[in-house]
CSV table of C-alpha atoms and ligand atoms in Angstrom, one decimal:
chain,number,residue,atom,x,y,z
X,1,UNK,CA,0.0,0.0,0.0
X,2,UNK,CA,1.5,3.6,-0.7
X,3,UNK,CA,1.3,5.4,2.8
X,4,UNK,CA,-1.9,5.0,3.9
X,5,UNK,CA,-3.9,8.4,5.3
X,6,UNK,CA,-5.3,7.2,8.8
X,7,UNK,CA,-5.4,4.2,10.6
X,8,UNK,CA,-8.2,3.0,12.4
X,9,UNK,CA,-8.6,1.1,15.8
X,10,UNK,CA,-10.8,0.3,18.7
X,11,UNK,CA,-10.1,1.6,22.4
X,12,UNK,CA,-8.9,-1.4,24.1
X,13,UNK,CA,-6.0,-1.5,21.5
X,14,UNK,CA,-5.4,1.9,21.6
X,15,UNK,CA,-1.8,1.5,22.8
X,16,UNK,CA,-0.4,-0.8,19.8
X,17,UNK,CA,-2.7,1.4,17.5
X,18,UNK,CA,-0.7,4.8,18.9
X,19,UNK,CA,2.6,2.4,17.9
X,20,UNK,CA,1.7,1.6,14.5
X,21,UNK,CA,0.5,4.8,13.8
X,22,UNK,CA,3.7,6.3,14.8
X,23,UNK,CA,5.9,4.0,13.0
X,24,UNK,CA,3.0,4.5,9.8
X,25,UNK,CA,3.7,8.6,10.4
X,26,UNK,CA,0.0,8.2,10.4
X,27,UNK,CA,-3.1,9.8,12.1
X,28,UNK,CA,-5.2,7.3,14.1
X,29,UNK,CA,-9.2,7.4,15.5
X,30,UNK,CA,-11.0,5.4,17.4
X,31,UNK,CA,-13.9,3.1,16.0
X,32,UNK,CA,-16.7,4.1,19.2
X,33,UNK,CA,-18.4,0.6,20.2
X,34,UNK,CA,-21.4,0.7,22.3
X,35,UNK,CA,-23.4,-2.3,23.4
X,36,UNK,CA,-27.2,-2.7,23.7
X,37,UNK,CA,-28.4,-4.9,26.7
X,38,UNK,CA,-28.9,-7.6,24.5
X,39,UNK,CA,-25.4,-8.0,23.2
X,40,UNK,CA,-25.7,-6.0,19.5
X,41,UNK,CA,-23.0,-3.5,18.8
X,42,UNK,CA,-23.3,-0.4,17.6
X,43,UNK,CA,-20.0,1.4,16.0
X,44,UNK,CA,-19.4,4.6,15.0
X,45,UNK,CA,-16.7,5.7,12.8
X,46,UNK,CA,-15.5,9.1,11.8
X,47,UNK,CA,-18.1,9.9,9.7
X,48,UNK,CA,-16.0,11.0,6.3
X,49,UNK,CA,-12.9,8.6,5.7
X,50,UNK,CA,-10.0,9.4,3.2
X,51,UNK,CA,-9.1,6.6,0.6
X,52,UNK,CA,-6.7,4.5,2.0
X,53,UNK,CA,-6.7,3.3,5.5
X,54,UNK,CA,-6.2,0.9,8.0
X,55,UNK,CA,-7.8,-1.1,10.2
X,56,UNK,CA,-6.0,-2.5,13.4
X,57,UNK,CA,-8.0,-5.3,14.7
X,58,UNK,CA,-6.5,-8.8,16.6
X,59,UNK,CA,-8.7,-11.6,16.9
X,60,UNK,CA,-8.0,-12.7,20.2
X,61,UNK,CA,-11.6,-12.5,21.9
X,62,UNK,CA,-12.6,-14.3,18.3
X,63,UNK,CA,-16.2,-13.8,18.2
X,64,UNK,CA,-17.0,-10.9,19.2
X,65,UNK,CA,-14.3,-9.2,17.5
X,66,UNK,CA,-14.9,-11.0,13.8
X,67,UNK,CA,-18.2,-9.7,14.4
X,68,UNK,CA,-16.9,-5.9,15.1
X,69,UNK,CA,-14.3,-6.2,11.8
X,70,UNK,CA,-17.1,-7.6,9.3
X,71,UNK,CA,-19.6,-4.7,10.6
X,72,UNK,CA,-16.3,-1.8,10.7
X,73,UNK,CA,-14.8,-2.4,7.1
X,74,UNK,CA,-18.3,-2.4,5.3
X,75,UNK,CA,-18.9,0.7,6.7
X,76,UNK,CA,-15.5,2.0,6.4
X,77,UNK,CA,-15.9,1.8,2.4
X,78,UNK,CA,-19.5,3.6,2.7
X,79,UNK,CA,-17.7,6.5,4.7
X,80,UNK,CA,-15.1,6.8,2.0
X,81,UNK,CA,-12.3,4.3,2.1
X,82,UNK,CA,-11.6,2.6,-1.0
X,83,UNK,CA,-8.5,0.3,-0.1
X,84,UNK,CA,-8.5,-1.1,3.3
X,85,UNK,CA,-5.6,-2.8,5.1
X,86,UNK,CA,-6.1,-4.8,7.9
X,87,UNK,CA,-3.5,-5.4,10.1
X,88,UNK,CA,-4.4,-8.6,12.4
X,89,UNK,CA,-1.6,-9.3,14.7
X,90,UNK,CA,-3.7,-12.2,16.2
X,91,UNK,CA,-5.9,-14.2,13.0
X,92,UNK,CA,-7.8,-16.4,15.1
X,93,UNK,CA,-9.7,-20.1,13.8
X,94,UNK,CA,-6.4,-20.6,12.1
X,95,UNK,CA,-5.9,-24.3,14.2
X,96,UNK,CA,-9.3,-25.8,12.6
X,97,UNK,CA,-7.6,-26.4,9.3
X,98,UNK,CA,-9.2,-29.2,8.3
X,99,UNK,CA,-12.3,-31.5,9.4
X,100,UNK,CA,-10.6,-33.5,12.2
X,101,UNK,CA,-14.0,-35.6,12.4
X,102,UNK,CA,-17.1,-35.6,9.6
X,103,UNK,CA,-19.3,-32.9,9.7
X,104,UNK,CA,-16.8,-30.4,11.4
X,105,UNK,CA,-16.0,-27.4,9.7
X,106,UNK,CA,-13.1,-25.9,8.6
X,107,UNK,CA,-13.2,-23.0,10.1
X,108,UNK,CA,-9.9,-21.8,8.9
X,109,UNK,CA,-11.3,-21.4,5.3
X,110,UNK,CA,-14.6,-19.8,6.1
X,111,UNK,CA,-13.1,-17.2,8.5
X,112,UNK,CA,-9.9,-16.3,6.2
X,113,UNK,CA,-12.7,-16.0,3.4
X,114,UNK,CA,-15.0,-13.9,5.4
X,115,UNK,CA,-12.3,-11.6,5.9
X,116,UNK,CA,-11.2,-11.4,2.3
X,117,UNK,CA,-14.5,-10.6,1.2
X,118,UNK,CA,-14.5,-7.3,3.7
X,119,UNK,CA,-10.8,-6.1,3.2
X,120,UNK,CA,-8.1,-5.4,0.1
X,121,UNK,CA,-5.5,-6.5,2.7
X,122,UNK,CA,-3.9,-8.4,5.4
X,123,UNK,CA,-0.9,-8.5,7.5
X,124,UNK,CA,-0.9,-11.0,10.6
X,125,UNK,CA,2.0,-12.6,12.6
X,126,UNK,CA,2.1,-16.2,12.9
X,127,UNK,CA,-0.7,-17.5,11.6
X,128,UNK,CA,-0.9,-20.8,12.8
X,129,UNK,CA,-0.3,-22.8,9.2
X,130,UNK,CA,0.2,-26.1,9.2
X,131,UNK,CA,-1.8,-28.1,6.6
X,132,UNK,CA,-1.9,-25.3,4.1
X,133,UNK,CA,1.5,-23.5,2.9
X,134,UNK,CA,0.5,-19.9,2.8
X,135,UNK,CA,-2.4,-17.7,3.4
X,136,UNK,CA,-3.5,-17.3,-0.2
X,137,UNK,CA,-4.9,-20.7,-0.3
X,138,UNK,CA,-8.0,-19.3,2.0
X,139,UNK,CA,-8.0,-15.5,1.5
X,140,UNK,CA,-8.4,-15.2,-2.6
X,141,UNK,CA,-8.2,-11.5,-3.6
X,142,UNK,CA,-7.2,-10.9,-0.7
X,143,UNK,CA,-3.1,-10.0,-0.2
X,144,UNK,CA,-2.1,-11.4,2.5
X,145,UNK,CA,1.2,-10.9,4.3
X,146,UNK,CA,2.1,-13.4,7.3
X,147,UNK,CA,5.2,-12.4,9.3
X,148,UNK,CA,6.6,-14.5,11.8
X,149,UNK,CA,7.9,-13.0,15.2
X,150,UNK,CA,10.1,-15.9,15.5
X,151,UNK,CA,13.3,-13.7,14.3
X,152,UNK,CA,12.4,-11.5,17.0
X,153,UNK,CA,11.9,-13.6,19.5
X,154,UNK,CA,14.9,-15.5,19.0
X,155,UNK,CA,16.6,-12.3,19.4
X,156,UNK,CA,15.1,-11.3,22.9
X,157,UNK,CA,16.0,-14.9,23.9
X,158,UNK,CA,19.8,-14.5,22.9
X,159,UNK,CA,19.8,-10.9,25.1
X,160,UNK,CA,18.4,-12.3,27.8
X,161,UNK,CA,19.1,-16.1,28.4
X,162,UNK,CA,22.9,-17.6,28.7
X,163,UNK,CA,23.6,-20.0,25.7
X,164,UNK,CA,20.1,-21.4,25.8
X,165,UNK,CA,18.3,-24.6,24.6
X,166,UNK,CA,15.3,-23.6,22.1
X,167,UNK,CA,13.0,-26.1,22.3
X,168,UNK,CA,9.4,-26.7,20.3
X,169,UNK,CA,6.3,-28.3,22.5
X,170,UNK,CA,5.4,-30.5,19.6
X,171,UNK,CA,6.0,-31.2,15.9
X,172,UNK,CA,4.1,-28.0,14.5
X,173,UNK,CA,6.6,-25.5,16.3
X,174,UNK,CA,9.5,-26.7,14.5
X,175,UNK,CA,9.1,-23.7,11.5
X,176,UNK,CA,9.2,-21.4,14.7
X,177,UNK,CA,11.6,-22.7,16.6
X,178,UNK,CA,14.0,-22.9,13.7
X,179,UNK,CA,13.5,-19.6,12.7
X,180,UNK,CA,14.1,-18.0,16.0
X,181,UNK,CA,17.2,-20.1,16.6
X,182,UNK,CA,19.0,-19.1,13.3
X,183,UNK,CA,20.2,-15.7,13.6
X,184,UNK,CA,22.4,-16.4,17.0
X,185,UNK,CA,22.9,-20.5,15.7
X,186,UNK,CA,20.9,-21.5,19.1
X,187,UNK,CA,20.5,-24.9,19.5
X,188,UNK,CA,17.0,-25.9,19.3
X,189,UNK,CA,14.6,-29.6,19.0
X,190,UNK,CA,11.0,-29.9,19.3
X,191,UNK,CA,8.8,-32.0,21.5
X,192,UNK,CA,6.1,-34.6,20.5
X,193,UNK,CA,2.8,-33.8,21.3
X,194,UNK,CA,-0.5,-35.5,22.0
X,195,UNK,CA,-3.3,-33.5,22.7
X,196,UNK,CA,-6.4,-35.3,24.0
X,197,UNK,CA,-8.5,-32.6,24.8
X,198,UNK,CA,-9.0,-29.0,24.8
X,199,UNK,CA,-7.2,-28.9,28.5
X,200,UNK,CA,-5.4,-32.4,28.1
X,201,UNK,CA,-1.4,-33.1,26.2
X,202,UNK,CA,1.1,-34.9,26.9
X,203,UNK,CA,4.3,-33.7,25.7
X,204,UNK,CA,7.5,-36.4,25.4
X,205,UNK,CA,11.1,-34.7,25.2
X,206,UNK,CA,12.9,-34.9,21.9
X,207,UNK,CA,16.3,-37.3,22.9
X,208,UNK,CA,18.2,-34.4,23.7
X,209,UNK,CA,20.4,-33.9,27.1
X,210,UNK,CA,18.5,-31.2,29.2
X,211,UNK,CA,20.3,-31.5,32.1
X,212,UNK,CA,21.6,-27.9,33.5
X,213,UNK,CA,20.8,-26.9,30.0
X,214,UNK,CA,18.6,-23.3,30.1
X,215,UNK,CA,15.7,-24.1,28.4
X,216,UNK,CA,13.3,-21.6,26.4
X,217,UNK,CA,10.2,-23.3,25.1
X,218,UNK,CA,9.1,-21.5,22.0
X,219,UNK,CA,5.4,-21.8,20.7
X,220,UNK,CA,3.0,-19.4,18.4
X,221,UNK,CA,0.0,-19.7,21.0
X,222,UNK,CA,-0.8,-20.1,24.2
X,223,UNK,CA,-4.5,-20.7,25.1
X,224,UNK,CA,-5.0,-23.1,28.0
X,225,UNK,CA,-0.8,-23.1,28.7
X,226,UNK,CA,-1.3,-26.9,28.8
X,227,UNK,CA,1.0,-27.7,26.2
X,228,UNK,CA,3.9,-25.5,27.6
X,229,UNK,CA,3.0,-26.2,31.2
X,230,UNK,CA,3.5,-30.6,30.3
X,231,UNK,CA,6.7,-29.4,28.3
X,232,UNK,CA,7.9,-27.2,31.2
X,233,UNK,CA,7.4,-30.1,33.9
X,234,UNK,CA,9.4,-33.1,32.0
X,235,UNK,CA,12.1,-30.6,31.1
X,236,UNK,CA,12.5,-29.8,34.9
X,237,UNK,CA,12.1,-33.2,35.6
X,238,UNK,CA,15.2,-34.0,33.3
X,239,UNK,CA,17.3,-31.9,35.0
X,240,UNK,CA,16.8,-28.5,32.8
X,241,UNK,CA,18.5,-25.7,34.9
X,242,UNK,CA,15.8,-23.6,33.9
X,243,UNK,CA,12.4,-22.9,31.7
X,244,UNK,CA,11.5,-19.9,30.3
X,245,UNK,CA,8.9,-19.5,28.1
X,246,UNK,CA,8.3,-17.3,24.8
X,247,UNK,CA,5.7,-17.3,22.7
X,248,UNK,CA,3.8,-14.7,19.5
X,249,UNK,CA,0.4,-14.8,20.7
X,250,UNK,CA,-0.6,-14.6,24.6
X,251,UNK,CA,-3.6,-15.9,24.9
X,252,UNK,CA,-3.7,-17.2,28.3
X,253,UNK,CA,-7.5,-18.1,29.1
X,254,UNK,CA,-7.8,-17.9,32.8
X,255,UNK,CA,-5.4,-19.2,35.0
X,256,UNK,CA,-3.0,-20.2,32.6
X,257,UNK,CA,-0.1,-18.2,32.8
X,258,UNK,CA,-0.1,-18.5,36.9
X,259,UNK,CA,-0.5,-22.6,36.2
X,260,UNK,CA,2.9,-22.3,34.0
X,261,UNK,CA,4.4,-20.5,36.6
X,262,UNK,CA,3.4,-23.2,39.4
X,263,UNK,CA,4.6,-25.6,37.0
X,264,UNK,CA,8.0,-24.0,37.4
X,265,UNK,CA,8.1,-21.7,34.3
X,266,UNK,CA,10.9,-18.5,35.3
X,267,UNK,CA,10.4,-15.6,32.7
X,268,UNK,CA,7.1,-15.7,30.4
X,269,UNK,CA,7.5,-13.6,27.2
X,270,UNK,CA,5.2,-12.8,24.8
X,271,UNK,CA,5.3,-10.4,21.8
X,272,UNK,CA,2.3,-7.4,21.6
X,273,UNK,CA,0.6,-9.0,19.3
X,274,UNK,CA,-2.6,-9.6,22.4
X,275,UNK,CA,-2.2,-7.4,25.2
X,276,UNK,CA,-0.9,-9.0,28.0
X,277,UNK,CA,0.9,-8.4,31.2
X,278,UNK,CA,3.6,-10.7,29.4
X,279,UNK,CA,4.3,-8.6,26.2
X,280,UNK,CA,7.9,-8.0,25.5
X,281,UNK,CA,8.8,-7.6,22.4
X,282,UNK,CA,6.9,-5.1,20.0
X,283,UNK,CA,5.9,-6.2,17.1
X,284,UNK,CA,5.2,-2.4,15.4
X,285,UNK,CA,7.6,-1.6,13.1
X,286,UNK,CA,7.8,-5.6,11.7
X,287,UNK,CA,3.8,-4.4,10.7
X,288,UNK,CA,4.7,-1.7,9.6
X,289,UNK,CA,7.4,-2.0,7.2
X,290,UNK,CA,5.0,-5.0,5.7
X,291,UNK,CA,1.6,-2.6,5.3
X,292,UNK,CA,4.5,-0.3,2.9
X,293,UNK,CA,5.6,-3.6,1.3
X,294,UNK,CA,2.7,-4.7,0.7
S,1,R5P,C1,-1.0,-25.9,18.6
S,1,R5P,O1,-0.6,-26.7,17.9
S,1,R5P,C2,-0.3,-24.6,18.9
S,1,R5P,O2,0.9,-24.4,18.3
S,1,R5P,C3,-0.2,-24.5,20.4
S,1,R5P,O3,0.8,-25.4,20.9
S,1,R5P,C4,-1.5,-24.7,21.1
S,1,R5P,O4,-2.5,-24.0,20.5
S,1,R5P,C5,-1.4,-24.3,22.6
S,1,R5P,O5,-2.6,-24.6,23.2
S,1,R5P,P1,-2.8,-24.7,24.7
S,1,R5P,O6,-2.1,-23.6,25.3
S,1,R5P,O7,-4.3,-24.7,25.0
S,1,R5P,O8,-2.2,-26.0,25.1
């Protein structure tokens, strides 16, 4: 996109939106959401928009916030905006890529194409890929851009943590883990994971010697913390010095982060991409170089 004229957000993301913007050299405004008794929304967006803007909306709180994007861009265009860029840093329904059992849906498709359909174009971190190679397979005419944090994460781990071991809760984390070892040649396995249900895994170590080795588990989400919290307990229990934890998206329903830290988890960092008490490592100026690439 040539340099947008505004970027748009909602107030509970107002800080990364003031972050983008400033890397953008953008003006910002707030989308104002009010909610009837009964749950609807009602937005309200500046009421004359220039051409090209932006919309800053993660998907972490999926439902509710799909719902806010597919009623914001719409209206966007009618107030003016002919080319809309949404930057996602969280693109949630991305793990039901495929139907696991008859009858499910795959959601992946079906959310990536609902999206499509309302903006000209996307840029998301870590979008959890894993049956299908890129982001164009679900989003047609839609241009997508998918960054990875991994790089940057990596980086944080090499600052902070002596000579550490990356290591991947299961199979799936091995393009992340790679990536974030590369730059500083960390060394770095992955896990085996079996996840049984939505708050039940069971993780087996990679043949690997842990002990008094400082481990970093590495991982695009976490929702329950299960799978990093069954990866942080056999690593301790095979003598890792230490675990500390880093992952793109912090999701952390309920109790999860303090369950990692009774599980004997030491740092817990996250990147911006959801706002949490763990973010670490800001991800604005990766999102914005991409929205002027793209
Ligand atoms: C799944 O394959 C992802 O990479 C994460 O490992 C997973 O989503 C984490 O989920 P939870 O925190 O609920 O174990």
């Amino acid at each position: 996109m040539s340099r947008p004229d505004l970027l748009l957000a909602f107030d509970d993301e107002a800080r990364p939106a003031g972050a983008l913007a400033a890397q953008l050299g953008v003006p910002w405004a707030l989308v104002q959401r009010h909610r009837f008794p009964d749950g609807e929304l009602r937005l309200r967006l500046p009421p004359q928009l220039p051409p090209r803007i932006v919309i800053l909306r993660g998907l972490h709180q999926p439902n509710e916030k799909l719902v806010e994007l597919l009623i914001a861009a719409p209206a966007a265009r009618e107030l003016g905006a002919r080319e809309i860029t949404l930057v996602c840093p969280y693109l949630a329904y991305m793990r039901q890529d495929i139907a696991f059992h008859p009858g499910e849906a795959v959601s992946q498709r079906h959310v990536a194409g609902l999206i499509a359909r309302s903006v000209d174009a996307l840029v998301t971190v870590d979008p959890h890929l894993h049956r299908i190679a890129s982001l164009d397979e679900v989003m047609p005419g839609c241009r997508a851009c998918a960054l990875s944090a991994s790089t940057a994460l990596g980086d944080w781990v090499a600052r902070h943590v002596d000579r550490p071991l990356l290591l991947g809760p299961d199979e799936e984390s091995a393009q992340w883990v790679s990536e974030a070892a590369r730059e500083h040649r960390l060394d770095h396995a992955v896990c085996h994971k079996q996840r049984l249900g939505d708050h039940e895994v069971q993780v087996s170590l990679p043949e690997v010697n842990l002990r008094g080795r400082a481990v970093v588990l590495i991982d695009d989400v976490a929702s329950t913390g299960r799978t990093l919290v069954e990866a942080c307990q056999a690593c301790l229990a095979s003598g890792a010095a230490s675990v500390d934890v880093a992952v793109t998206h912090a999701l952390f329903v309920g109790t999860a982060l303090e369950a990692l830290h009774a599980a004997g988890a030491r740092q817990v960092w996250s990147t911006d991409s959801v706002p949490h008490v763990t973010n670490a490592v800001p991800l604005a100026s990766l999102l914005a170089l991409a929205v002027r690439d793209l």
